[in-house]
Structure formats: C-alpha cells, structure tokens
XYZ file of C-alpha atoms in Angstrom:
552
model
C 46.010 65.060 11.216
C 48.839 62.609 10.527
C 50.852 62.743 7.348
C 53.981 61.116 6.090
C 57.106 62.928 7.123
C 58.091 65.565 4.603
C 61.399 63.822 4.148
C 59.425 61.005 2.518
C 58.823 63.336 -0.395
C 60.001 62.017 -3.707
C 63.527 63.131 -4.462
C 64.727 62.266 -7.953
C 67.922 61.138 -9.580
C 69.361 59.542 -12.733
C 69.612 61.831 -15.801
C 66.290 63.083 -17.133
C 64.965 62.798 -20.667
C 64.931 65.797 -22.935
C 61.674 66.874 -24.587
C 60.092 70.242 -25.178
C 56.501 71.333 -24.763
C 53.994 71.672 -27.594
C 50.383 70.460 -27.278
C 48.554 68.906 -30.209
C 45.712 70.878 -31.672
C 44.746 69.010 -34.861
C 41.962 66.422 -34.920
C 43.022 62.802 -34.609
C 41.983 61.891 -38.178
C 43.993 64.758 -39.687
C 47.089 63.804 -37.683
C 46.905 60.167 -38.825
C 46.642 61.128 -42.492
C 49.455 63.676 -42.232
C 51.646 61.286 -40.259
C 51.418 58.457 -42.777
C 51.738 60.695 -45.842
C 54.729 62.548 -44.387
C 56.385 59.254 -43.564
C 55.991 58.084 -47.157
C 57.341 61.312 -48.642
C 60.415 61.234 -46.394
C 61.161 57.584 -46.900
C 60.038 56.399 -43.463
C 58.893 52.795 -43.781
C 56.178 53.058 -41.177
C 54.296 50.798 -43.535
C 55.329 49.065 -46.728
C 53.351 50.269 -49.717
C 52.534 47.749 -52.421
C 54.035 48.704 -55.764
C 52.013 48.881 -58.919
C 48.349 49.558 -59.580
C 45.880 50.182 -56.785
C 44.201 47.076 -55.422
C 40.470 46.476 -55.492
C 38.647 45.956 -52.216
C 38.476 42.220 -52.935
C 42.233 42.009 -53.505
C 43.104 43.759 -50.267
C 44.151 41.738 -47.255
C 41.513 42.025 -44.509
C 42.654 42.816 -40.962
C 39.831 42.055 -38.513
C 39.617 43.952 -35.224
C 37.114 43.125 -32.485
C 36.392 46.048 -30.134
C 34.892 44.880 -26.853
C 33.244 47.560 -24.734
C 29.989 48.417 -23.022
C 27.685 49.454 -25.868
C 25.592 51.751 -23.681
C 28.477 53.414 -21.837
C 30.478 54.092 -25.005
C 27.657 54.819 -27.431
C 29.121 58.205 -28.411
C 32.733 57.037 -28.346
C 32.031 54.106 -30.645
C 31.004 56.580 -33.321
C 34.389 58.269 -32.883
C 36.067 54.850 -33.121
C 34.224 54.153 -36.384
C 35.525 57.443 -37.806
C 39.023 56.510 -36.609
C 39.033 53.194 -38.484
C 37.633 54.871 -41.608
C 40.547 57.302 -41.421
C 43.042 54.444 -41.030
C 41.671 52.806 -44.163
C 42.066 56.085 -46.071
C 45.592 56.600 -44.785
C 46.755 53.072 -45.583
C 44.714 52.292 -48.714
C 47.908 52.013 -50.787
C 49.313 49.317 -48.516
C 47.045 46.561 -49.724
C 45.189 46.089 -46.437
C 41.673 46.898 -45.281
C 40.661 47.290 -41.641
C 37.367 45.654 -40.732
C 36.312 46.274 -37.164
C 33.550 44.313 -35.532
C 30.868 46.251 -33.684
C 28.833 43.977 -31.391
C 25.814 46.278 -31.602
C 25.466 45.425 -35.299
C 24.490 41.920 -34.199
C 22.472 42.906 -31.175
C 19.166 41.972 -32.826
C 20.435 38.491 -33.666
C 21.695 38.139 -30.130
C 18.491 39.200 -28.461
C 16.311 37.108 -30.768
C 18.478 34.010 -30.715
C 19.865 34.345 -27.208
C 23.259 33.087 -28.350
C 26.771 34.394 -27.851
C 27.973 32.226 -30.743
C 28.087 35.007 -33.427
C 30.309 37.118 -31.172
C 32.579 34.193 -30.413
C 33.006 33.421 -34.100
C 34.083 36.995 -34.787
C 36.585 36.903 -31.910
C 38.205 33.709 -33.210
C 38.541 35.245 -36.707
C 39.973 38.554 -35.459
C 43.632 39.518 -35.648
C 43.286 42.112 -32.872
C 41.064 42.160 -29.789
C 40.758 45.674 -28.317
C 39.277 46.102 -24.835
C 37.806 49.508 -24.015
C 36.814 49.612 -20.343
C 35.151 52.453 -18.474
C 33.423 52.619 -15.104
C 31.866 49.176 -15.516
C 32.609 45.976 -17.380
C 30.325 45.134 -20.274
C 27.967 42.253 -19.464
C 29.868 39.752 -21.600
C 33.290 41.435 -21.736
C 35.065 39.048 -19.373
C 33.759 36.006 -21.251
C 34.888 37.557 -24.545
C 38.310 38.248 -23.091
C 38.577 34.632 -21.878
C 37.930 33.376 -25.398
C 40.379 35.851 -26.963
C 43.058 34.860 -24.426
C 42.487 31.145 -25.125
C 42.808 31.715 -28.891
C 45.902 33.897 -28.433
C 47.652 31.236 -26.372
C 46.811 28.534 -28.899
C 47.522 30.344 -32.160
C 49.105 33.720 -31.353
C 45.972 35.561 -32.474
C 44.202 37.778 -31.714
C 46.662 40.284 -30.265
C 44.997 41.626 -27.101
C 45.231 45.389 -26.520
C 43.464 46.691 -23.365
C 42.591 50.291 -22.497
C 40.912 51.870 -19.484
C 39.177 55.174 -20.175
C 38.456 55.961 -16.525
C 40.427 55.325 -13.328
C 37.364 55.457 -11.056
C 35.695 52.204 -12.090
C 33.919 49.903 -9.660
C 35.517 47.009 -7.763
C 34.890 44.560 -10.605
C 36.804 46.824 -12.983
C 39.709 47.117 -10.528
C 39.849 43.333 -10.119
C 39.755 42.831 -13.900
C 42.579 45.330 -14.360
C 44.753 43.357 -11.933
C 43.901 40.169 -13.800
C 44.950 41.723 -17.105
C 48.330 42.693 -15.635
C 48.844 39.082 -14.521
C 47.552 37.353 -17.656
C 49.094 39.658 -20.260
C 52.261 40.552 -18.309
C 52.235 44.086 -19.690
C 51.399 47.622 -18.655
C 47.662 48.346 -18.520
C 47.285 52.102 -18.642
C 44.309 54.282 -17.817
C 43.524 57.356 -19.916
C 41.122 60.249 -19.522
C 40.834 60.935 -23.233
C 39.761 58.632 -26.074
C 41.892 60.604 -28.533
C 45.042 59.573 -26.644
C 43.892 55.935 -26.679
C 43.390 55.986 -30.449
C 46.823 57.557 -30.946
C 48.383 54.780 -28.882
C 46.344 52.145 -30.719
C 47.772 53.385 -34.027
C 51.279 52.702 -32.678
C 50.278 49.236 -31.473
C 48.740 48.327 -34.837
C 51.951 49.410 -36.575
C 54.097 47.495 -34.055
C 52.141 44.316 -34.718
C 52.238 44.667 -38.497
C 48.580 45.528 -39.131
C 49.463 47.563 -42.225
C 52.051 45.142 -43.596
C 50.632 42.546 -45.981
C 51.935 39.033 -45.597
C 53.605 39.493 -48.970
C 55.050 42.888 -47.954
C 58.226 41.200 -46.696
C 58.954 40.851 -50.408
C 60.103 44.469 -50.542
C 62.956 43.684 -48.152
C 63.928 40.560 -50.063
C 63.868 42.531 -53.305
C 66.213 45.126 -51.803
C 68.555 42.419 -50.565
C 68.492 40.622 -53.906
C 69.103 43.801 -55.870
C 71.823 45.301 -53.690
C 72.731 42.614 -51.167
C 72.957 43.661 -47.529
C 73.918 47.141 -48.693
C 70.276 47.558 -49.697
C 69.121 46.702 -46.186
C 71.687 49.064 -44.661
C 70.344 51.810 -46.905
C 66.814 51.137 -45.610
C 68.140 51.442 -42.059
C 69.965 54.685 -42.892
C 66.691 56.119 -44.214
C 65.068 55.440 -40.859
C 68.029 56.925 -38.986
C 67.831 60.041 -41.134
C 64.129 60.318 -40.361
C 64.811 60.014 -36.620
C 67.428 62.775 -36.868
C 64.858 65.005 -38.595
C 62.332 64.286 -35.854
C 64.907 65.005 -33.140
C 65.362 68.485 -34.600
C 61.660 69.275 -34.146
C 59.724 70.366 -31.087
C 58.497 67.186 -29.446
C 54.803 66.318 -29.591
C 53.007 62.984 -29.141
C 52.934 62.713 -32.941
C 56.731 63.056 -33.117
C 57.114 60.339 -30.465
C 54.847 58.009 -32.451
C 56.804 58.555 -35.658
C 60.118 57.943 -33.873
C 58.702 54.755 -32.374
C 57.690 53.492 -35.804
C 61.099 54.317 -37.295
C 62.982 52.615 -34.463
C 60.707 49.560 -34.728
C 61.564 49.279 -38.416
C 65.299 49.521 -37.669
C 65.000 46.772 -35.055
C 62.978 44.540 -37.380
C 65.455 44.849 -40.246
C 68.484 44.505 -37.972
C 67.301 41.330 -36.305
C 66.084 39.808 -39.551
C 69.355 40.417 -41.422
C 71.725 39.931 -38.471
C 73.217 43.408 -38.059
C 73.452 45.874 -35.183
C 73.657 49.570 -36.111
C 74.464 52.106 -33.377
C 70.881 53.336 -33.620
C 69.764 50.252 -31.688
C 71.685 51.587 -28.688
C 69.879 54.902 -29.155
C 66.614 52.962 -29.320
C 67.384 51.403 -25.929
C 67.644 54.879 -24.420
C 64.448 55.942 -26.166
C 62.647 52.921 -24.673
C 63.968 53.915 -21.255
C 62.612 57.437 -21.754
C 59.173 55.983 -22.520
C 59.368 53.734 -19.423
C 59.347 50.620 -21.631
C 62.008 48.954 -19.520
C 61.165 45.341 -20.396
C 61.474 46.146 -24.105
C 64.818 47.828 -23.426
C 66.101 44.815 -21.503
C 64.987 42.412 -24.224
C 66.712 44.450 -26.941
C 69.825 44.829 -24.771
C 70.214 41.087 -24.298
C 69.721 40.524 -28.033
C 72.575 42.967 -28.646
C 74.682 41.143 -26.060
C 74.251 37.886 -27.969
C 75.040 39.633 -31.253
C 78.166 41.351 -29.876
C 79.427 38.066 -28.458
C 79.700 36.839 -32.053
C 80.636 40.178 -33.628
C 82.989 42.089 -31.314
C 81.940 45.772 -31.449
C 84.870 47.079 -29.404
C 85.128 47.867 -25.707
C 83.436 51.265 -25.888
C 80.230 49.968 -27.460
C 80.189 47.014 -25.056
C 80.478 49.352 -22.050
C 77.693 51.610 -23.330
C 75.462 48.569 -23.780
C 76.141 47.344 -20.235
C 75.245 50.763 -18.830
C 71.977 50.899 -20.763
C 70.893 47.403 -19.798
C 71.755 48.334 -16.213
C 69.595 51.465 -16.341
C 66.578 49.470 -17.602
C 67.010 46.885 -14.826
C 67.532 49.708 -12.278
C 64.329 51.480 -13.281
C 62.513 48.123 -13.118
C 63.810 47.759 -9.508
C 65.795 44.641 -10.472
C 68.772 45.918 -8.500
C 70.949 42.807 -8.460
C 70.885 42.512 -12.264
C 71.415 46.260 -12.642
C 74.493 46.191 -10.415
C 76.065 43.373 -12.415
C 75.793 45.370 -15.641
C 76.883 48.656 -14.055
C 80.029 47.049 -12.641
C 80.885 45.469 -16.003
C 80.671 48.904 -17.639
C 82.691 50.515 -14.847
C 85.537 48.016 -15.134
C 85.757 48.535 -18.906
C 85.861 52.339 -18.579
C 88.479 52.173 -15.795
C 90.825 50.265 -18.091
C 90.123 52.502 -21.085
C 90.525 55.736 -19.082
C 94.005 54.716 -17.972
C 95.088 54.584 -21.622
C 93.138 57.623 -22.890
C 91.682 59.803 -20.101
C 90.337 62.559 -22.368
C 88.267 60.137 -24.426
C 86.998 57.745 -21.763
C 86.725 59.702 -18.496
C 83.216 60.952 -19.440
C 82.084 57.324 -19.695
C 83.857 56.517 -16.443
C 82.060 59.353 -14.638
C 78.725 58.246 -16.126
C 79.284 54.677 -14.888
C 80.252 55.905 -11.418
C 77.096 58.029 -11.322
C 74.877 55.081 -12.277
C 76.466 52.761 -9.745
C 76.284 55.469 -7.080
C 72.530 55.797 -7.584
C 72.071 52.039 -7.300
C 74.174 51.815 -4.148
C 72.214 54.701 -2.638
C 68.833 53.082 -3.238
C 70.110 49.753 -1.863
C 71.288 51.529 1.316
C 75.049 51.287 0.783
C 75.535 54.965 1.463
C 79.278 55.102 2.076
C 80.220 53.410 -1.202
C 77.528 55.421 -3.001
C 79.034 58.683 -1.743
C 82.487 57.631 -2.920
C 81.113 56.968 -6.420
C 79.272 60.293 -6.585
C 82.219 62.348 -5.322
C 84.568 60.669 -7.805
C 82.113 61.268 -10.659
C 81.769 64.938 -9.641
C 85.538 65.352 -9.439
C 85.978 63.992 -12.973
C 83.161 66.090 -14.393
C 84.443 69.319 -12.813
C 87.824 68.667 -14.397
C 86.286 67.940 -17.793
C 84.210 71.146 -17.642
C 87.355 73.254 -17.351
C 88.212 72.251 -20.931
C 84.716 71.862 -22.362
C 81.582 73.598 -21.078
C 79.418 70.851 -22.596
C 80.033 68.856 -19.402
C 78.382 71.522 -17.238
C 75.049 69.696 -17.243
C 76.829 66.546 -16.051
C 78.337 68.525 -13.165
C 74.845 69.712 -12.229
C 73.487 66.157 -12.345
C 76.289 64.923 -10.083
C 75.657 67.797 -7.664
C 71.974 66.927 -7.568
C 72.557 63.209 -7.006
C 75.182 63.820 -4.318
C 72.830 66.267 -2.590
C 70.117 63.571 -2.527
C 72.473 61.263 -0.668
C 73.699 63.943 1.744
C 70.124 64.954 2.502
C 69.017 61.463 3.549
C 72.140 61.051 5.691
C 71.418 64.236 7.631
C 74.035 66.596 6.166
C 71.474 69.215 5.292
C 73.603 72.333 4.813
C 76.062 70.596 2.487
C 73.141 69.058 0.578
C 71.541 72.493 0.176
C 74.758 73.897 -1.296
C 74.901 71.131 -3.912
C 71.186 71.439 -4.743
C 71.605 75.188 -5.223
C 74.675 74.694 -7.413
C 72.763 72.239 -9.607
C 69.843 74.656 -9.927
C 72.113 77.603 -10.767
C 73.841 75.615 -13.531
C 70.563 74.464 -15.076
C 69.175 78.004 -14.953
C 72.233 79.265 -16.861
C 71.961 76.433 -19.399
C 68.229 77.086 -19.856
C 69.075 80.498 -21.317
C 71.220 78.793 -23.979
C 69.189 75.595 -24.472
C 65.693 76.560 -23.292
C 63.999 73.289 -24.282
C 66.733 70.729 -23.711
C 67.299 71.347 -19.996
C 63.672 71.780 -18.910
C 63.330 68.264 -17.400
C 66.535 68.641 -15.392
C 65.615 72.158 -14.332
C 62.274 70.881 -13.010
C 64.040 68.082 -11.144
C 66.431 70.593 -9.529
C 63.535 72.799 -8.409
C 61.671 69.780 -7.016
C 64.619 68.423 -5.060
C 65.630 71.778 -3.584
C 62.003 72.390 -2.615
C 61.884 69.064 -0.758
C 64.933 69.983 1.303
C 63.574 73.479 2.046
C 60.305 71.860 3.096
C 62.151 69.485 5.446
C 63.911 72.436 7.061
C 60.628 74.400 7.462
C 61.554 77.127 4.970
C 58.001 77.023 3.697
C 57.798 80.109 1.474
C 60.947 79.200 -0.456
C 59.833 75.566 -0.656
C 56.467 76.544 -2.154
C 58.086 78.790 -4.755
C 60.409 76.012 -5.914
C 57.647 73.375 -5.926
C 55.448 75.617 -8.070
C 58.281 76.233 -10.537
C 58.767 72.458 -10.869
C 55.021 71.932 -11.257
C 54.702 74.561 -13.981
C 57.528 73.077 -16.064
C 56.305 69.516 -15.648
C 52.749 70.312 -16.684
C 54.136 71.724 -19.917
C 56.365 68.684 -20.469
C 53.425 66.301 -20.004
C 51.573 68.046 -22.818
C 54.413 67.157 -25.202
C 55.086 63.588 -24.048
C 52.765 62.193 -21.370
C 54.374 58.754 -21.096
C 57.836 60.180 -20.457
C 56.895 62.938 -18.023
C 53.733 61.983 -16.162
C 55.653 60.070 -13.432
C 57.706 63.201 -12.715
C 54.542 65.299 -12.531
C 53.054 62.793 -10.076
C 56.172 63.113 -7.924
C 55.818 66.874 -7.628
C 52.058 66.592 -6.989
C 52.717 64.129 -4.171
C 55.325 66.408 -2.614
C 52.951 69.372 -2.828
C 50.238 67.240 -1.203
C 52.521 66.551 1.774
C 53.488 70.242 1.821
C 49.861 71.418 1.931
C 49.076 68.879 4.671
C 51.845 70.347 6.785
C 50.337 73.812 6.267
C 46.866 72.525 7.194
C 45.351 73.022 3.717
C 43.376 69.769 3.495
C 41.442 70.565 0.310
C 44.560 71.608 -1.599
C 46.406 68.512 -0.350
C 43.562 66.238 -1.453
C 43.651 67.694 -4.960
C 47.383 67.080 -5.312
C 47.218 63.522 -3.927
C 44.311 62.673 -6.233
C 46.218 63.985 -9.248
C 49.291 61.977 -8.249
C 47.168 58.841 -7.826
C 45.470 59.291 -11.204
C 48.934 59.138 -12.801
C 50.614 56.519 -10.610
C 47.728 54.105 -11.175
C 48.538 54.067 -14.888
C 52.008 52.591 -14.511
C 52.718 49.213 -12.838
C 56.247 50.277 -11.891
C 54.700 53.107 -9.818
C 52.439 50.775 -7.811
C 54.210 51.589 -4.527
C 53.785 55.293 -5.183
C 50.070 54.706 -5.782
C 49.852 52.956 -2.382
C 51.439 56.019 -0.753
C 48.956 58.275 -2.551
C 46.029 56.247 -1.231
C 47.452 56.204 2.276
C 47.780 59.978 2.318
C 44.209 60.373 1.044
C 42.956 58.053 3.789
C 44.388 60.434 6.385
C 42.516 63.480 5.122
C-alpha cells in the first residue's frame, strides 16, 4: 500500500487560540431564552428592546423567513425548527418584532391541486431571510427557489441567504450545488452533523443581520447621542466591553462564543456609525481570526486603517493593526499581502525598540515570529530561520525578567523546530520540540485551561517528528495526547478547534497506514475529511484526505 510520506503530516505554527472545554447540556430553546435574558440584565445590547408598553401582535414588525428544504427528508427536523422559531418569538417579544417562518408543506395542497409554484415564489420575494437546509438530496424545487432568492437579493438586498448542509455524504447533485453556493455567495458553506448546532449558528446570523432590531430601533442610539452626545455612545460601547470581559472570565462554551460575537458586532456597528475606533475593535480582529473568519477580519482591519489615517492612534496601535491584518491575510493564504503588512509592523517595532527596548521588544519578537512563519511557508528558509532565532533570542532575554514570556519562548521553539525539521536537522528540531512541550506542560499546571491548545500543538508536532524517525511507540503516545486534548477543545468551540483536530486525525491516519492498520487509518482519514470539507480554506487538506482514502 502507498501512502503519503510521514513527513507530509501536518505540522502547525502561529500562536494558538485559548479556549477551555465544557460541552453544552441544556436544550436549545432553554439556552436561547437564558442567553437573551442574561444579555438584557447585564446591559448587553444583543437586541434593542422597545421602551414603553408591550406591543400587540398587529403593532409588531414582521420578519419573514423562508426555510427551503426537502419536506420528506426533514419531516422530523421541521418540527424542531418550528419549536425553535416559537422560542425566538418568546425570547424577543419585548423587541417589537415577530418571526414568521414559511413552511412550504402548509401550501402543499394548493400546490398539488393548482400545479403552480407561484405561491412559493411570492413568499420568497416577501421574505427577509431565505434559509437553505440541505441533506443527502436536494428538494425537488430547491434550486429553482434558490435562483429566485438570489435574483431578489441581487436586486434589492433581500432576502439574506443563509445555507446549511446537515450531512456531508450527499449525492453528486448536492456536491455540485454546494460548490455553486460557494461561488455565488462568496462565503463559507459549512456542513454540520447536528441540527442543534445549525440553529445556534442561525441565531447568530439573525442577530448579525438585525432580525431583532426594529427599523425604528436605531432611535435608541440617536436618543443616547442627543441626551449625552458621543459620551452616550461611548458608554454603550463600554457596556459591551464590560460584558466581553465577563464572558472571557468564564469557561468557554458555544453559548459564550455566540454572546461575545453579538457584543463585538454591536461595538463594531456603533463605532462605524459614530466614527470612533475603541481598542476593542483590535481585539475583535483577533477574535475573528480565532473563529477562522479571515475575510471579516481583513475588512475590519482595512476600515481601521482608513480611520487611523485620519485619526493618528500612535505607532504602537498602528503596528498592532498591521500585524493583525497580516495574520488574517496569512491564514487566507494571501501571502504577498500578508508580507506587506508584517514588514510594516516590523519596521515600526524596530524603531520603537531602539528607543525603549523593555516596552517594545515583545512586539518586535512577535513581528519577527509572524514574518518567519510567512517566509517559511513561502520557501525562504534561510531568512525565516534568521527571524525565528532572533525572536527566540529576544524572548529568552525577556523571560529572565518576567516569566509571563515563557509561553512565547515555547512558541518560538516550536516554530523554529518546524523549520529545522523540514530542512533535515532532525536532532536539533527534536530538542526544540521537547523544550516547547516541557514549557507548556509546566504552564498547564498553573494555567490548566489557557495553554491547552498550545500543549496539544506541541504534542502533535513532536509526534510527527518521532513518526518520521520511526520512533513509533513514542509517536503514538504523543499523537494520542494531542487527540485527547483537541477532542475536548472542539466540544467547547467547534469552529475554532475543528481544523486542529482534523490535522491530528490526518497525521494519525498516515501513522496507522505505516503500521499496516488499514481500518484504523480509514477511520482517522474519514474524520479528518468530515471536518476539512466544512471549511473552504481547508480545501487542499480535504483533497489530501480523499487521496489517502483512495489508497486504502
């Protein structure tokens, strides 16, 4: 049997994101109600409640949602969807809006008797949102309904089209339609194995697109500005920042991620509307990067660039912004753009560090690390090694005075080891991998949740090197440690950590192939593929997964 060389296993670099593990256990409807009520109590403007007496049903603004799916395939699920929308109406009844979702089966008799698609088309044109729920097969009229929704969206901006795939094993027509959606909508089209996760994500999308904000709800912002001037708007932003800080102090769950998303969205909306740029927008860029929303991060970064051109924020903020835009471009594989931003940040930090080394050398080391990773992936190994060794030198020196930089030392060791490994200096690479792992193990005793992603990465990378050098027992032990941690992390934040889990599954698939365990290898490759297929930026990884499966 032929497999890819073990050295083609997925080594990892660039600092990880920090989330802890805690699976959800409450029903979806309970979580929605608690989420919205908690947000109100704590001042989080996830939605804008209408002041005064409760509105009658007639007075409420109607938000129409058309859900297109195969009626037969999703007969049970559509009942769950109906319960979901009933719960949304309960949760947001004070906001002056009422969700009305269109169920095609309610008009099935008219359709069959009249033989006309016209009633469906009328509902699509009146809808504010068009939700596609696709399983193993396309509904008979789903593509035609999508064509009409897309035409209306391009002409008027409505309906907003939100697609979901509930199964990754659909037929060829489903696969072709998925590729078309990626092209037409120019957005990620994810596949899920659980309707509950889809409905959680849909709640975020409805909030993002203002479903629970009446057209007259903007009045609350204008009232605040009129009463207190821009100080009133800044206070609204500070409320959101306080809420984010509270959420950061909690164990991360998908619910926490959703609430942080809503709070950050509100900060961005207010900031762009009233022409201000709080530091929390820079934090939001990093949050978007953690969620693999690179295009959103780039868009926000360039908005901040335009703002800072008119309102000089100081060299430090400008350098941080350049680094974060660079990271988003880097992760999107737009390497030329990423390098431009990394080098801008590096030049700023070089000048600042000459004046005040203690304050600006951490930023200098961070910029060198980022540029080193880019140069490595673009095959400029010599310059990449120089960047990594300089970053490591700075970070070792900083750690002598402040142990907080220990994790940065470990990250530099890990990234340098990646480079040394691919250039054939195996023993030196192993020493750096081991040093990184030892540091993260020590830190995990002090910060057990914070360093879990980096600890998993260190296990994975050391395991890959041990695998390459035929130290199979040690390689398996390290792979399994990485796998165990990453499965836990995915429970807390699937979007952030599933790609890492896929990486370890792929490596274990190659490992089991080399040991002749075909069944075990197939299971790992299939799990990796089920994840990689969800994310467009992992398309090349998905091709590798399929290739490996074809060899079994």
